[in-house]
Amino acid sequence: MYISIGLVSCSSLGLVDLDPEPKSRVEGGGQAGPTSGRDHGDLSRHRSSSLEIKEKEIREKGSEILREQLDAAKRELKLKDKECERLSQVRNQLEQELEELTASLFEEAHKMVHEANVKQAAAEKQLKEAQGKIDVLQAEVTALKTLVLTSTPSSPNRQLHPQLQPSGTRGAYKHVGGHVRNKSASGGFPPSPGKPEPSSVSIQPAAKEDREMDSVLYAEFLMWKENPSVEHSSAFLSRIYREDIGPCLSFTRSELSQLVQSAVENNSLTIEPVAMSALPMVKASAIECGGPKKCALSGISRLCQHRIKLGDKGSYYYISPSSRTRITAVCNFFTYIRYIQQGLVRHDAEQMFWEVMRLRREMTVAKLGFYLTDQG
């Protein structure tokens, strides 16, 4: 800050020239004497010293005023410096808070996006599982409706009423917890009308069979029923895998047998009849997939009226009636335990146990090579 200092003139301070030039007056035509000249010199010296004193006082007063103004300016500058420092601190604090808030918002946004993606993935997975279960249940309901609609009081469907069938033909149909598989997925063909079966003479009806429950097997079944699963980690299913499923699906071609067992466990195996006049449409070699006259699983030359497909693979494998009976026996067992797992079977534990034993017997009989043929 610049401070201008004005000069104070003597006239502004009200000073009057007190020493006008004396006029020498000689009265009577004569000159001034020595006394007048000395008085005039004293007066000039007095006036000069008075002016010096006044000028000195003026300078001191001006300096004092300037010092006061300078001190006031310094105090004002100091206050403004403090104010600027305070405002700078406030600005720095606001900038820091703004940075922290921005970082927190970005972190929260990323966290929300991640949680949303996880929830979306879980929801999509649950949706796919639910859709798969719905498809399975719809297919089962459709099959049951078809069976029910084909049964009337005047012409009952013998698959729904096994008590109306001869004792020897009951093994031709696969009962699954009150649900029956049709002939294309069953273990064999219905017998010829004109040819009675030998088993119809020797085997009594299932309702009159003498049977005794094995306490160990029943205890293992009850433990499995508390938490039913298709995994063979439990003692119940481990025994059935070892004693029934493994031997029943053990064929000459071991590698293909393992694929068949995996497809049965995953419920992705398809069995369909083939026309004998149609040529085999396969993508693999004839040795691998067999043919209408050679079983792909056993390698035995037999007339193959059915073929299987494993999952989504394009290859079909021709199988003999015996191999088909063994596969369908295992499929029937897995279908029934899946019904139990899904809560579709409303029987008590003892009835479920005997149905499982019946399905185990079918796997054992099929493994021994017994199957029904169609002679018509």
Short mmCIF file of C-alpha atoms in Angstrom, two decimals:
data_model
loop_
_atom_site.label_atom_id
_atom_site.label_comp_id
_atom_site.label_asym_id
_atom_site.label_seq_id
_atom_site.Cartn_x
_atom_site.Cartn_y
_atom_site.Cartn_z
CA MET A 1 0.00 0.00 0.00
CA TYR A 2 1.31 3.33 -1.03
CA ILE A 3 0.72 6.41 1.09
CA SER A 4 1.17 9.79 -0.49
CA ILE A 5 2.38 12.60 1.69
CA GLY A 6 1.47 16.12 0.73
CA LEU A 7 3.61 19.07 1.56
CA VAL A 8 2.06 21.56 3.84
CA SER A 9 2.69 25.07 2.76
CA CYS A 10 3.14 27.78 5.14
CA SER A 11 0.16 29.62 3.80
CA SER A 12 -2.10 26.60 4.51
CA LEU A 13 -0.97 26.62 8.11
CA GLY A 14 -2.06 30.23 8.39
CA LEU A 15 1.40 31.76 8.62
CA VAL A 16 1.75 35.42 7.74
CA ASP A 17 4.87 37.07 6.60
CA LEU A 18 5.76 39.18 9.60
CA ASP A 19 8.88 40.63 8.12
CA PRO A 20 7.92 42.98 5.40
CA GLU A 21 10.71 44.95 3.99
CA PRO A 22 10.96 48.18 6.04
CA LYS A 23 10.88 51.31 4.17
CA SER A 24 13.43 53.78 5.14
CA ARG A 25 11.80 56.92 5.82
CA VAL A 26 13.87 59.92 6.47
CA GLU A 27 12.06 62.62 7.89
CA GLY A 28 13.19 65.90 7.08
CA GLY A 29 15.36 64.46 4.23
CA GLY A 30 17.79 62.71 6.56
CA GLN A 31 18.98 58.85 6.75
CA ALA A 32 18.13 56.12 9.39
CA GLY A 33 20.48 55.84 12.21
CA PRO A 34 22.43 52.78 13.52
CA THR A 35 19.75 51.82 16.06
CA SER A 36 17.16 51.08 13.37
CA GLY A 37 19.46 48.68 11.47
CA ARG A 38 20.25 46.62 14.55
CA ASP A 39 16.61 46.21 15.46
CA HIS A 40 15.84 45.04 12.00
CA GLY A 41 18.47 42.23 12.17
CA ASP A 42 17.21 40.93 15.52
CA LEU A 43 13.69 40.79 14.19
CA SER A 44 14.79 38.76 11.15
CA ARG A 45 16.65 36.25 13.27
CA HIS A 46 13.65 35.82 15.54
CA ARG A 47 11.31 35.26 12.64
CA SER A 48 13.70 32.68 11.09
CA SER A 49 13.98 30.64 14.31
CA SER A 50 10.20 30.73 14.75
CA LEU A 51 9.70 29.37 11.24
CA GLU A 52 12.18 26.56 11.85
CA ILE A 53 10.42 25.56 15.04
CA LYS A 54 7.06 25.49 13.31
CA GLU A 55 8.41 23.48 10.37
CA LYS A 56 9.94 21.01 12.80
CA GLU A 57 6.62 20.62 14.59
CA ILE A 58 4.85 20.11 11.29
CA ARG A 59 7.30 17.41 10.20
CA GLU A 60 6.97 15.60 13.52
CA LYS A 61 3.21 15.76 13.38
CA GLY A 62 3.17 14.48 9.77
CA SER A 63 5.56 11.65 10.68
CA GLU A 64 3.34 10.68 13.58
CA ILE A 65 0.26 10.64 11.35
CA LEU A 66 2.08 8.54 8.77
CA ARG A 67 3.26 6.08 11.44
CA GLU A 68 -0.27 5.69 12.71
CA GLN A 69 -1.58 5.08 9.20
CA LEU A 70 1.22 2.58 8.55
CA ASP A 71 0.49 0.71 11.75
CA ALA A 72 -3.21 0.61 10.89
CA ALA A 73 -2.37 -0.72 7.41
CA LYS A 74 -0.11 -3.40 8.91
CA ARG A 75 -2.81 -4.49 11.34
CA GLU A 76 -5.33 -4.67 8.50
CA LEU A 77 -2.92 -6.72 6.37
CA LYS A 78 -2.29 -9.07 9.26
CA LEU A 79 -6.03 -9.62 9.75
CA LYS A 80 -6.49 -10.25 6.06
CA ASP A 81 -3.59 -12.73 6.04
CA LYS A 82 -5.21 -14.63 8.91
CA GLU A 83 -8.53 -14.62 7.07
CA CYS A 84 -6.85 -15.90 3.89
CA GLU A 85 -5.11 -18.65 5.86
CA ARG A 86 -8.38 -19.69 7.47
CA LEU A 87 -10.17 -19.77 4.10
CA SER A 88 -7.31 -21.81 2.64
CA GLN A 89 -7.64 -24.36 5.44
CA VAL A 90 -11.39 -24.55 4.87
CA ARG A 91 -10.82 -25.09 1.16
CA ASN A 92 -8.28 -27.86 1.76
CA GLN A 93 -10.62 -29.56 4.22
CA LEU A 94 -13.52 -29.40 1.76
CA GLU A 95 -11.35 -30.80 -1.03
CA GLN A 96 -10.23 -33.69 1.18
CA GLU A 97 -13.81 -34.46 2.26
CA LEU A 98 -14.92 -34.32 -1.37
CA GLU A 99 -12.21 -36.79 -2.42
CA GLU A 100 -13.12 -39.18 0.42
CA LEU A 101 -16.81 -38.93 -0.43
CA THR A 102 -16.14 -39.59 -4.11
CA ALA A 103 -13.97 -42.62 -3.31
CA SER A 104 -16.62 -43.95 -0.91
CA LEU A 105 -19.37 -43.52 -3.52
CA PHE A 106 -17.35 -45.34 -6.19
CA GLU A 107 -16.55 -48.17 -3.77
CA GLU A 108 -20.19 -48.48 -2.77
CA ALA A 109 -21.28 -48.45 -6.40
CA HIS A 110 -18.81 -51.22 -7.31
CA LYS A 111 -19.97 -53.24 -4.31
CA MET A 112 -23.63 -52.87 -5.31
CA VAL A 113 -22.86 -53.86 -8.91
CA HIS A 114 -20.95 -56.94 -7.72
CA GLU A 115 -23.76 -58.00 -5.38
CA ALA A 116 -26.30 -57.45 -8.16
CA ASN A 117 -24.27 -59.63 -10.54
CA VAL A 118 -23.96 -62.39 -7.93
CA LYS A 119 -27.70 -62.31 -7.20
CA GLN A 120 -28.50 -62.31 -10.92
CA ALA A 121 -26.27 -65.33 -11.53
CA ALA A 122 -27.86 -67.19 -8.59
CA ALA A 123 -31.35 -66.30 -9.81
CA GLU A 124 -30.56 -67.49 -13.34
CA LYS A 125 -29.21 -70.77 -11.95
CA GLN A 126 -32.31 -71.29 -9.83
CA LEU A 127 -34.49 -70.44 -12.81
CA LYS A 128 -32.77 -73.05 -14.98
CA GLU A 129 -33.10 -75.68 -12.26
CA ALA A 130 -36.77 -74.82 -11.75
CA GLN A 131 -37.44 -74.97 -15.48
CA GLY A 132 -35.76 -78.37 -15.67
CA LYS A 133 -37.87 -79.69 -12.79
CA ILE A 134 -41.01 -78.24 -14.36
CA ASP A 135 -40.23 -79.94 -17.68
CA VAL A 136 -39.71 -83.28 -15.94
CA LEU A 137 -42.91 -82.95 -13.92
CA GLN A 138 -44.91 -81.88 -16.98
CA ALA A 139 -43.66 -84.90 -18.90
CA GLU A 140 -44.57 -87.19 -16.03
CA VAL A 141 -48.02 -85.63 -15.64
CA THR A 142 -48.63 -86.00 -19.39
CA ALA A 143 -47.66 -89.67 -19.26
CA LEU A 144 -49.89 -90.27 -16.25
CA LYS A 145 -52.82 -88.50 -17.91
CA THR A 146 -52.37 -90.69 -20.97
CA LEU A 147 -52.44 -93.82 -18.85
CA VAL A 148 -55.46 -92.66 -16.85
CA LEU A 149 -57.46 -91.62 -19.91
CA THR A 150 -56.93 -95.01 -21.53
CA SER A 151 -58.47 -96.79 -18.52
CA THR A 152 -62.25 -97.09 -18.28
CA PRO A 153 -64.49 -99.30 -16.11
CA SER A 154 -65.48 -101.39 -19.09
CA SER A 155 -61.92 -101.65 -20.41
CA PRO A 156 -59.44 -101.04 -17.59
CA ASN A 157 -55.81 -100.36 -18.37
CA ARG A 158 -53.90 -103.38 -17.12
CA GLN A 159 -50.79 -101.27 -16.48
CA LEU A 160 -52.74 -99.25 -13.91
CA HIS A 161 -54.30 -102.37 -12.41
CA PRO A 162 -51.60 -105.04 -12.11
CA GLN A 163 -53.94 -107.27 -10.13
CA LEU A 164 -55.86 -107.89 -13.40
CA GLN A 165 -52.76 -109.27 -15.13
CA PRO A 166 -51.65 -112.89 -15.08
CA SER A 167 -48.90 -113.55 -12.57
CA GLY A 168 -46.37 -114.27 -15.27
CA THR A 169 -46.88 -111.00 -17.12
CA ARG A 170 -46.50 -108.66 -14.18
CA GLY A 171 -42.78 -108.49 -14.63
CA ALA A 172 -43.25 -107.04 -18.09
CA TYR A 173 -44.31 -103.67 -16.69
CA LYS A 174 -42.21 -101.41 -14.53
CA HIS A 175 -44.09 -99.90 -11.61
CA VAL A 176 -42.57 -96.74 -10.22
CA GLY A 177 -44.23 -95.57 -6.99
CA GLY A 178 -47.72 -95.83 -8.44
CA HIS A 179 -46.49 -94.53 -11.81
CA VAL A 180 -46.06 -96.99 -14.67
CA ARG A 181 -43.63 -96.78 -17.57
CA ASN A 182 -45.05 -97.65 -20.99
CA LYS A 183 -43.94 -100.59 -23.09
CA SER A 184 -41.32 -98.64 -25.05
CA ALA A 185 -39.42 -97.90 -21.82
CA SER A 186 -40.16 -101.18 -20.01
CA GLY A 187 -37.93 -104.15 -19.56
CA GLY A 188 -39.44 -106.36 -22.26
CA PHE A 189 -42.35 -107.20 -24.55
CA PRO A 190 -45.81 -108.59 -23.59
CA PRO A 191 -46.09 -112.33 -24.02
CA SER A 192 -47.74 -113.98 -26.96
CA PRO A 193 -51.48 -114.54 -26.46
CA GLY A 194 -51.30 -118.16 -27.58
CA LYS A 195 -48.18 -119.15 -25.67
CA PRO A 196 -48.30 -119.23 -21.88
CA GLU A 197 -45.14 -118.45 -19.98
CA PRO A 198 -43.44 -121.10 -17.90
CA SER A 199 -43.11 -118.60 -15.05
CA SER A 200 -46.91 -118.30 -14.84
CA VAL A 201 -47.01 -121.79 -13.40
CA SER A 202 -44.14 -121.64 -10.96
CA ILE A 203 -44.34 -118.03 -9.65
CA GLN A 204 -47.13 -117.10 -7.29
CA PRO A 205 -48.79 -113.64 -7.28
CA ALA A 206 -46.77 -110.98 -5.47
CA ALA A 207 -49.60 -110.42 -2.98
CA LYS A 208 -49.28 -114.04 -1.73
CA GLU A 209 -45.52 -114.28 -1.67
CA ASP A 210 -43.89 -115.06 1.62
CA ARG A 211 -41.28 -112.45 2.42
CA GLU A 212 -39.21 -111.48 5.39
CA MET A 213 -37.66 -108.07 5.88
CA ASP A 214 -33.90 -107.86 6.30
CA SER A 215 -33.27 -105.60 9.29
CA VAL A 216 -29.88 -104.39 8.03
CA LEU A 217 -31.23 -103.44 4.59
CA TYR A 218 -34.28 -101.77 6.14
CA ALA A 219 -32.13 -99.75 8.57
CA GLU A 220 -29.94 -98.57 5.71
CA PHE A 221 -33.05 -97.59 3.73
CA LEU A 222 -34.48 -95.61 6.67
CA MET A 223 -31.20 -93.71 7.08
CA TRP A 224 -31.18 -92.88 3.38
CA LYS A 225 -34.85 -91.83 3.45
CA GLU A 226 -34.11 -89.13 6.07
CA ASN A 227 -32.05 -87.31 3.46
CA PRO A 228 -32.76 -88.97 0.08
CA SER A 229 -30.28 -88.42 -2.71
CA VAL A 230 -29.15 -90.13 -5.91
CA GLU A 231 -25.52 -89.95 -4.81
CA HIS A 232 -24.08 -93.35 -3.90
CA SER A 233 -22.22 -92.10 -0.83
CA SER A 234 -24.81 -93.57 1.57
CA ALA A 235 -24.62 -97.18 2.75
CA PHE A 236 -28.02 -97.88 1.13
CA LEU A 237 -27.14 -96.82 -2.41
CA SER A 238 -23.53 -97.96 -2.09
CA ARG A 239 -24.75 -101.50 -1.50
CA ILE A 240 -27.19 -101.33 -4.44
CA TYR A 241 -24.47 -99.98 -6.73
CA ARG A 242 -22.17 -102.78 -5.67
CA GLU A 243 -24.67 -105.65 -5.73
CA ASP A 244 -27.18 -104.65 -8.44
CA ILE A 245 -26.46 -101.59 -10.60
CA GLY A 246 -22.80 -102.33 -11.27
CA PRO A 247 -23.30 -105.97 -12.30
CA CYS A 248 -26.46 -105.17 -14.28
CA LEU A 249 -24.70 -102.51 -16.39
CA SER A 250 -21.46 -104.44 -16.77
CA PHE A 251 -21.17 -105.36 -20.45
CA THR A 252 -18.36 -106.62 -22.65
CA ARG A 253 -17.55 -103.12 -23.87
CA SER A 254 -16.57 -101.61 -20.52
CA GLU A 255 -15.95 -98.08 -21.81
CA LEU A 256 -19.41 -97.81 -23.38
CA SER A 257 -20.88 -99.43 -20.23
CA GLN A 258 -19.48 -96.58 -18.11
CA LEU A 259 -21.01 -94.04 -20.49
CA VAL A 260 -24.37 -95.79 -20.28
CA GLN A 261 -24.25 -95.82 -16.47
CA SER A 262 -23.38 -92.11 -16.36
CA ALA A 263 -26.26 -91.32 -18.74
CA VAL A 264 -28.67 -93.34 -16.60
CA GLU A 265 -27.52 -91.54 -13.44
CA ASN A 266 -27.91 -88.15 -15.15
CA ASN A 267 -31.32 -89.14 -16.59
CA SER A 268 -30.07 -88.31 -20.10
CA LEU A 269 -30.33 -91.73 -21.78
CA THR A 270 -32.89 -92.28 -24.55
CA ILE A 271 -34.21 -95.67 -25.72
CA GLU A 272 -36.27 -95.86 -28.89
CA PRO A 273 -37.47 -98.67 -31.17
CA VAL A 274 -36.09 -98.93 -34.69
CA ALA A 275 -37.69 -100.18 -37.88
CA MET A 276 -36.01 -103.27 -39.18
CA SER A 277 -36.24 -102.06 -42.76
CA ALA A 278 -34.49 -98.77 -42.03
CA LEU A 279 -30.76 -98.51 -42.55
CA PRO A 280 -28.69 -97.50 -39.52
CA MET A 281 -27.99 -93.76 -39.51
CA VAL A 282 -24.93 -93.41 -37.32
CA LYS A 283 -22.04 -90.98 -37.15
CA ALA A 284 -19.58 -93.41 -35.58
CA SER A 285 -18.19 -96.62 -36.99
CA ALA A 286 -20.39 -99.70 -37.34
CA ILE A 287 -18.14 -101.61 -34.94
CA GLU A 288 -18.64 -99.01 -32.25
CA CYS A 289 -22.40 -98.52 -32.64
CA GLY A 290 -23.28 -102.06 -33.63
CA GLY A 291 -26.11 -102.59 -36.04
CA PRO A 292 -29.59 -104.08 -36.42
CA LYS A 293 -28.05 -107.53 -35.99
CA LYS A 294 -25.25 -106.87 -33.51
CA CYS A 295 -25.45 -105.46 -29.97
CA ALA A 296 -23.10 -102.54 -29.36
CA LEU A 297 -22.80 -103.36 -25.63
CA SER A 298 -22.34 -107.14 -25.57
CA GLY A 299 -20.94 -107.58 -29.08
CA ILE A 300 -23.21 -110.59 -29.60
CA SER A 301 -24.93 -111.06 -32.94
CA ARG A 302 -28.59 -110.67 -32.06
CA LEU A 303 -31.56 -108.98 -33.67
CA CYS A 304 -31.58 -105.43 -32.22
CA GLN A 305 -35.01 -103.83 -32.17
CA HIS A 306 -33.98 -100.83 -30.04
CA ARG A 307 -31.20 -98.30 -29.96
CA ILE A 308 -29.95 -95.89 -27.30
CA LYS A 309 -28.65 -92.34 -27.40
CA LEU A 310 -26.39 -90.91 -24.69
CA GLY A 311 -27.28 -87.32 -23.85
CA ASP A 312 -26.93 -84.85 -26.72
CA LYS A 313 -24.49 -86.99 -28.68
CA GLY A 314 -25.48 -87.68 -32.27
CA SER A 315 -24.50 -91.36 -32.25
CA TYR A 316 -27.01 -94.16 -31.72
CA TYR A 317 -26.05 -97.57 -30.32
CA TYR A 318 -28.08 -100.64 -31.27
CA ILE A 319 -28.78 -102.96 -28.34
CA SER A 320 -30.18 -106.47 -28.00
CA PRO A 321 -33.39 -107.25 -26.03
CA SER A 322 -31.35 -108.57 -23.10
CA SER A 323 -29.22 -105.39 -22.91
CA ARG A 324 -32.36 -103.26 -23.18
CA THR A 325 -33.99 -105.17 -20.31
CA ARG A 326 -30.94 -104.64 -18.10
CA ILE A 327 -30.79 -100.90 -18.87
CA THR A 328 -34.51 -100.33 -18.32
CA ALA A 329 -34.38 -102.22 -15.01
CA VAL A 330 -31.75 -99.79 -13.73
CA CYS A 331 -33.68 -96.82 -15.18
CA ASN A 332 -36.82 -97.93 -13.33
CA PHE A 333 -34.89 -98.07 -10.06
CA PHE A 334 -33.44 -94.57 -10.52
CA THR A 335 -36.86 -93.20 -11.50
CA TYR A 336 -38.41 -94.52 -8.30
CA ILE A 337 -35.75 -93.16 -5.95
CA ARG A 338 -35.99 -89.79 -7.73
CA TYR A 339 -39.73 -89.82 -7.05
CA ILE A 340 -38.97 -90.45 -3.37
CA GLN A 341 -36.42 -87.65 -3.35
CA GLN A 342 -38.96 -85.23 -4.89
CA GLY A 343 -41.67 -86.23 -2.41
CA LEU A 344 -44.00 -87.72 -5.04
CA VAL A 345 -44.39 -91.09 -3.32
CA ARG A 346 -47.08 -91.04 -0.62
CA HIS A 347 -46.58 -94.59 0.70
CA ASP A 348 -45.20 -95.42 4.11
CA ALA A 349 -41.58 -96.43 4.62
CA GLU A 350 -42.27 -100.18 4.58
CA GLN A 351 -44.14 -100.05 1.25
CA MET A 352 -41.34 -97.96 -0.26
CA PHE A 353 -38.78 -100.48 0.98
CA TRP A 354 -40.55 -103.45 -0.60
CA GLU A 355 -40.93 -101.57 -3.89
CA VAL A 356 -37.17 -100.94 -3.85
CA MET A 357 -36.59 -104.65 -3.17
CA ARG A 358 -38.84 -105.55 -6.12
CA LEU A 359 -36.85 -103.24 -8.39
CA ARG A 360 -33.62 -104.81 -7.12
CA ARG A 361 -35.01 -108.22 -7.98
CA GLU A 362 -35.76 -107.05 -11.52
CA MET A 363 -32.15 -105.88 -11.93
CA THR A 364 -30.89 -109.24 -10.65
CA VAL A 365 -33.17 -111.23 -12.97
CA ALA A 366 -32.19 -109.05 -15.94
CA LYS A 367 -28.50 -109.54 -15.12
CA LEU A 368 -29.04 -113.31 -15.18
CA GLY A 369 -30.29 -112.99 -18.77
CA PHE A 370 -34.08 -113.40 -18.36
CA TYR A 371 -36.26 -111.15 -20.47
CA LEU A 372 -39.66 -111.26 -22.19
CA THR A 373 -39.97 -111.45 -25.95
CA ASP A 374 -42.74 -110.55 -28.36
CA GLN A 375 -43.76 -113.55 -30.45
CA GLY A 376 -46.73 -111.88 -32.15
#
